[in-house]
Every structure is written in C-alpha cells, then in structure tokens.
CSV table of C-alpha atoms in Angstrom, one decimal:
chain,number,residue,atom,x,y,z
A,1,UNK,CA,66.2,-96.2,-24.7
A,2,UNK,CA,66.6,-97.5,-21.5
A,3,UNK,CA,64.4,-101.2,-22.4
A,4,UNK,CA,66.5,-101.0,-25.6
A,5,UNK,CA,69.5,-100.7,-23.5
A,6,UNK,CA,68.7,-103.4,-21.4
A,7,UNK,CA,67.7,-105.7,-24.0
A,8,UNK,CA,70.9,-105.2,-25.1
A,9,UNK,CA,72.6,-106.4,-22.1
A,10,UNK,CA,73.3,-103.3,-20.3
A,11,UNK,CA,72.0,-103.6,-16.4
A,12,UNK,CA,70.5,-100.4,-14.5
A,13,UNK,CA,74.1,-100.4,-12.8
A,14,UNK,CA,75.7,-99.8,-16.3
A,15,UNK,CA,73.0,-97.3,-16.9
A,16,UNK,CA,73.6,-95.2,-13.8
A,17,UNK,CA,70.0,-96.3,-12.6
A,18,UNK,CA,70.5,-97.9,-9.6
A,19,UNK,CA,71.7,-96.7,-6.3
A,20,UNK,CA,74.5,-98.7,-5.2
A,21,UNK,CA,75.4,-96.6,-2.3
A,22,UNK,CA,72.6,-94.5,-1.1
A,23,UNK,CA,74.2,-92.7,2.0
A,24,UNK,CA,76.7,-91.3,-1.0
A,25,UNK,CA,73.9,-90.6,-3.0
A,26,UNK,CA,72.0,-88.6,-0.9
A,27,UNK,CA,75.5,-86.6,0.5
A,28,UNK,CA,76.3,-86.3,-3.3
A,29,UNK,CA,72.3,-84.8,-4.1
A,30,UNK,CA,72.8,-82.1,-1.2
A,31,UNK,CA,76.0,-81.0,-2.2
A,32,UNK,CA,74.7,-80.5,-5.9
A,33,UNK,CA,71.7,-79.3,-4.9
A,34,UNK,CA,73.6,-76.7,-2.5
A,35,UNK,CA,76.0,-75.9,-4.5
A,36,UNK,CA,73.5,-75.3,-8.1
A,37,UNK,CA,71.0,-73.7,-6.1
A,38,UNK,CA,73.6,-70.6,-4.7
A,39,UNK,CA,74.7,-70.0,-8.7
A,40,UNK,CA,71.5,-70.2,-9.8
A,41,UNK,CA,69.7,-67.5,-6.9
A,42,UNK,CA,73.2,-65.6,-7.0
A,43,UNK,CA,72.8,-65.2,-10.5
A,44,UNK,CA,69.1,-64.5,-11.3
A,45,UNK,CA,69.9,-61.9,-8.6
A,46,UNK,CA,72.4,-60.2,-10.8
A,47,UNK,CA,70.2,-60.5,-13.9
A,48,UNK,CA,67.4,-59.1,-12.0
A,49,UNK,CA,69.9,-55.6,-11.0
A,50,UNK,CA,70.2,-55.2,-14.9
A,51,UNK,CA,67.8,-53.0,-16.9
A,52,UNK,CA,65.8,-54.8,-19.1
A,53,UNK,CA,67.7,-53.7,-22.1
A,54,UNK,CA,70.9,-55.0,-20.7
A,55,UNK,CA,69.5,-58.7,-19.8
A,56,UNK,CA,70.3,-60.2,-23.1
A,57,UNK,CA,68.6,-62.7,-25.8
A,58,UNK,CA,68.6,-65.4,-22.8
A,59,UNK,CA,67.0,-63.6,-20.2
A,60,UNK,CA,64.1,-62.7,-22.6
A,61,UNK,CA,63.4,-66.0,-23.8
A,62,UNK,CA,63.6,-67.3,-20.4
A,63,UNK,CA,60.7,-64.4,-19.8
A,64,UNK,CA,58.6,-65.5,-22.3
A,65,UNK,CA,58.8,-69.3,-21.6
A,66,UNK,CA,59.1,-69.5,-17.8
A,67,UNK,CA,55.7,-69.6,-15.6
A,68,UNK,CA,54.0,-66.3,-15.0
A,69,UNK,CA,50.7,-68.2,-13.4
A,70,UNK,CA,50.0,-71.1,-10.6
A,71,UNK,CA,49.1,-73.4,-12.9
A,72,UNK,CA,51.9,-72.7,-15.3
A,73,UNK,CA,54.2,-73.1,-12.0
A,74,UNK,CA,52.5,-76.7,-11.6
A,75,UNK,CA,53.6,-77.7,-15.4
A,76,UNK,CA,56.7,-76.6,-14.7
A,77,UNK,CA,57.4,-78.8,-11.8
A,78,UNK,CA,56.0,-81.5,-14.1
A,79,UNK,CA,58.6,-80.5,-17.1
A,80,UNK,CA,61.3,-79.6,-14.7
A,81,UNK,CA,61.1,-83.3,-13.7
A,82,UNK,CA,60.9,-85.1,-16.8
A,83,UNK,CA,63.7,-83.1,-18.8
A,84,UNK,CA,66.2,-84.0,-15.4
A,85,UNK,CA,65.4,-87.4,-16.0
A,86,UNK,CA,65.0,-87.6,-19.5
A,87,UNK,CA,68.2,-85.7,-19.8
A,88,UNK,CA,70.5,-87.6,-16.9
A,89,UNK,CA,69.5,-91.1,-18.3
A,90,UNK,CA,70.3,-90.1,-22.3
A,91,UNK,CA,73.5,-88.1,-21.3
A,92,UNK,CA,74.7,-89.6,-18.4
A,93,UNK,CA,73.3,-92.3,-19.2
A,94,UNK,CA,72.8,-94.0,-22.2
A,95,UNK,CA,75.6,-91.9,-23.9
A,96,UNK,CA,78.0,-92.2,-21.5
A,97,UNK,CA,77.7,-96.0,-21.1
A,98,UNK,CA,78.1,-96.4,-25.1
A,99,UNK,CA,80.5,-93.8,-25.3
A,100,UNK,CA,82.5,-95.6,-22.7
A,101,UNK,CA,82.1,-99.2,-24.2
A,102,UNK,CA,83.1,-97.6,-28.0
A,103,UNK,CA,86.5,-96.3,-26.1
A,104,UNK,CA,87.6,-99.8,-23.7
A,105,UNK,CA,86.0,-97.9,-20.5
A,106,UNK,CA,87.7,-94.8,-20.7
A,107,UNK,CA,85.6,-92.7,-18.6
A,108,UNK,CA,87.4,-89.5,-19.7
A,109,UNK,CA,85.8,-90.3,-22.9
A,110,UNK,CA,82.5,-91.3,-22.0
A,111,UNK,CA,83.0,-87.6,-19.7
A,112,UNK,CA,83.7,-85.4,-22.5
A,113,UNK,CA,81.7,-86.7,-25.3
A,114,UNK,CA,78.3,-87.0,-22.9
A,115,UNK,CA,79.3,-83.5,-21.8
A,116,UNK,CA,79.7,-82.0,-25.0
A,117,UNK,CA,76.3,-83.8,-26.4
A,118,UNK,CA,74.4,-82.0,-23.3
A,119,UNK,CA,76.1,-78.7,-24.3
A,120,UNK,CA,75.0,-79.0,-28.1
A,121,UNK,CA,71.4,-79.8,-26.8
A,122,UNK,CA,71.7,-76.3,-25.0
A,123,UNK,CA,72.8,-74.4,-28.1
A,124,UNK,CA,69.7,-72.3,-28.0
A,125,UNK,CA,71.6,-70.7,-24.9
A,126,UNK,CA,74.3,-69.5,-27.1
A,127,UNK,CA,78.2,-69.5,-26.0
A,128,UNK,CA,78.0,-68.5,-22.6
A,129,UNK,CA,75.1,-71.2,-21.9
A,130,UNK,CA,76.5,-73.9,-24.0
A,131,UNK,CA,80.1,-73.4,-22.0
A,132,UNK,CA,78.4,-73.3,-18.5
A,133,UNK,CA,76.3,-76.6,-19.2
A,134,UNK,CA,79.3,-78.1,-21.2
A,135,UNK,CA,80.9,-77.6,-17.6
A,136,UNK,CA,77.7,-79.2,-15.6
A,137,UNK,CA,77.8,-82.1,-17.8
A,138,UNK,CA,81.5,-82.1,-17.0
A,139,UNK,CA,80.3,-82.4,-13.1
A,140,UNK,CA,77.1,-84.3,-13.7
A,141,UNK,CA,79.2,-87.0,-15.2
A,142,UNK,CA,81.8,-87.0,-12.2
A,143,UNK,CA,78.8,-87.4,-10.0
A,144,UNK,CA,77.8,-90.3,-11.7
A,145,UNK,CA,81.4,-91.8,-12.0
A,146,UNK,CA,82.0,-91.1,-8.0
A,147,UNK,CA,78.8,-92.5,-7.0
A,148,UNK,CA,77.5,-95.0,-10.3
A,149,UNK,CA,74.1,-93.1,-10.1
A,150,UNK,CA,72.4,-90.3,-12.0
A,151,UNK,CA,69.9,-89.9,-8.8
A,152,UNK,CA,72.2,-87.5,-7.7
A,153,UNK,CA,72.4,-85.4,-10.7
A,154,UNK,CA,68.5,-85.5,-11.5
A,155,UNK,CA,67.8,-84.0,-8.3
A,156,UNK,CA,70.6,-81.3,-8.6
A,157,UNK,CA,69.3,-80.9,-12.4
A,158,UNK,CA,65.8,-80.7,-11.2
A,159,UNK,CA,66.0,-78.4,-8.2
A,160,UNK,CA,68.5,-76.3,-10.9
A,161,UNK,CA,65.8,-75.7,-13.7
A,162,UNK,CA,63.1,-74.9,-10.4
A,163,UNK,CA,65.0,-72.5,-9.0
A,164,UNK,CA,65.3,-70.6,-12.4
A,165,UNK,CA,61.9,-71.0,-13.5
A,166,UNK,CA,60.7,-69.8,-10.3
A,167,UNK,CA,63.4,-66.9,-10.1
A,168,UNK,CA,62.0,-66.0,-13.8
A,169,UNK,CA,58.4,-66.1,-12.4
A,170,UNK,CA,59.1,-64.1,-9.3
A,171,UNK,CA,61.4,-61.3,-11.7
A,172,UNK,CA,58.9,-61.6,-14.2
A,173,UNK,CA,55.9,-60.4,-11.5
A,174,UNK,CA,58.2,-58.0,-10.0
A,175,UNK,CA,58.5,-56.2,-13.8
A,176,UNK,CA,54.9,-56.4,-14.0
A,177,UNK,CA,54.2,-54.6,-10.8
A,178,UNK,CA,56.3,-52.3,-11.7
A,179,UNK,CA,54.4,-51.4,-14.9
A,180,UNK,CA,51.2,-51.3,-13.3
A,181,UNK,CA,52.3,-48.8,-10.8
C-alpha cells in the first residue's frame, strides 16, 4: 500500500510516515502511551474482580488467544508490533489520506470515515469494543492531525495491545493457579 501510495504521488508526509516534529512526537507518544496504558491496567483489573461467568464473550476469547507461555509472550511482542503498524499506516494512514483527498482536505472526513473503518475491523469485539476503538480511532487520527505522524499512535497502539495481552497472560496464570490448588 504504502509503495503503491507513493507511486502515486503521495510523500511519507502525506502518509503520516515521517516525523516532522519529533520533540512533539515523542510528548504526543508518552501522553498516549500514559494515558492507554491506565484504561487498559484499570480495566483488566476490573475484569479480573469478575467471576468467570460474568467476564463475557470478549474476555474469553481474549483467554483463549492471548499468550499463556514465554514463547507465546515473544510472538506476541512480534504481532503486537506489526498489527500497530499495519493498522496506523492503512487507517491513519492510507485511508485517511484518500479519504481526505476524495473530500477537498476535510480532515473531519478523513477522521470519521478512518475511524469508523478501524471500528468495523474490530467488529469481532461486538458493540462495546467496536464503540471504544471507533473512539481511539477518533484520537489516533487527532494524533496524527496535531502532529502529521502515526509514530505516535503506533507506539500508544503497540504498548495498548501489550499491556492487554500481558494483563490476559498474567489473569490467565492467576486462574490456573487457582485450579491447581
């Protein structure tokens, strides 16, 4: 996408894939990362205070498909990577740029239909999920309008989707222990 993009004559700026102000960037990337990180540890410790009955469709998939082993937990780290890039560039990225061309460089446009795209790729996390990443795509995109990067967002994303697998991991041995004893 992104060499088809730039044969095309979009530029890494257009793209979000350049850094045009680092010290922005970086402030930005904490302030995601702080900010992600407390919902995502305040709320796997609320889902780990409900019996497992309670937890829901979500929590048992997660379950099933987080790491439960040191080398599961290294995979992750490699998945958890590529789907924030992967993600960033085709949402933020790619769609927002042609969603904002298609519309005269309305970024409200290129906001809302690169949010809602991201939202529909989370389906599988039925309402709740698809209206909590509809609004992180709604940030994620701001992020990349206030700065004109996605390296913000793909280490916010990144450190997001770690902190859960690794919350589901630890909850997950936790339950197990529990069992054995």
């Amino acid at each position: 996408v992104a060499w088809r993009s730039i044969a095309r004559g979009r530029n890494p700026a257009q793209l979000g894939i350049a850094v045009p102000q680092p010290e922005l960037a970086l402030a930005t990337s904490l302030a995601l990362c702080f900010l992600f990180g407390v919902t995502q540890i305040y709320s796997r410790r609320k889902l780990s205070h409900l019996p497992p009955e309670r937890r829901g469709f979500f929590a048992e998939l997660a379950r099933k498909i987080m790491p439960h082993t040191a080398v599961e937990a290294l995979a992750f780290v490699g998945l958890a990577a590529t789907v924030a890039i992967c993600e960033e560039f085709l949402y933020r990225g790619f769609v927002f740029t042609l969603v904002e061309r298609l519309f005269r460089g309305s970024a409200v446009a290129a906001t809302l239909v690169s949010s809602g795209l991201f939202a529909l790729a989370h389906l599988y996390q039925r309402r709740r999920g698809l209206a909590s990443t509809f609004v992180v795509g709604l940030v994620f995109a701001g992020v990349r309008i206030l700065t004109g990067s996605l390296a913000p967002s793909i280490v916010a994303h990144m450190l997001t989707d770690l902190i859960a697998g690794f919350a589901a991991w630890r909850l997950s041995a936790a339950e197990e222990s529990k069992c054995i004893l």
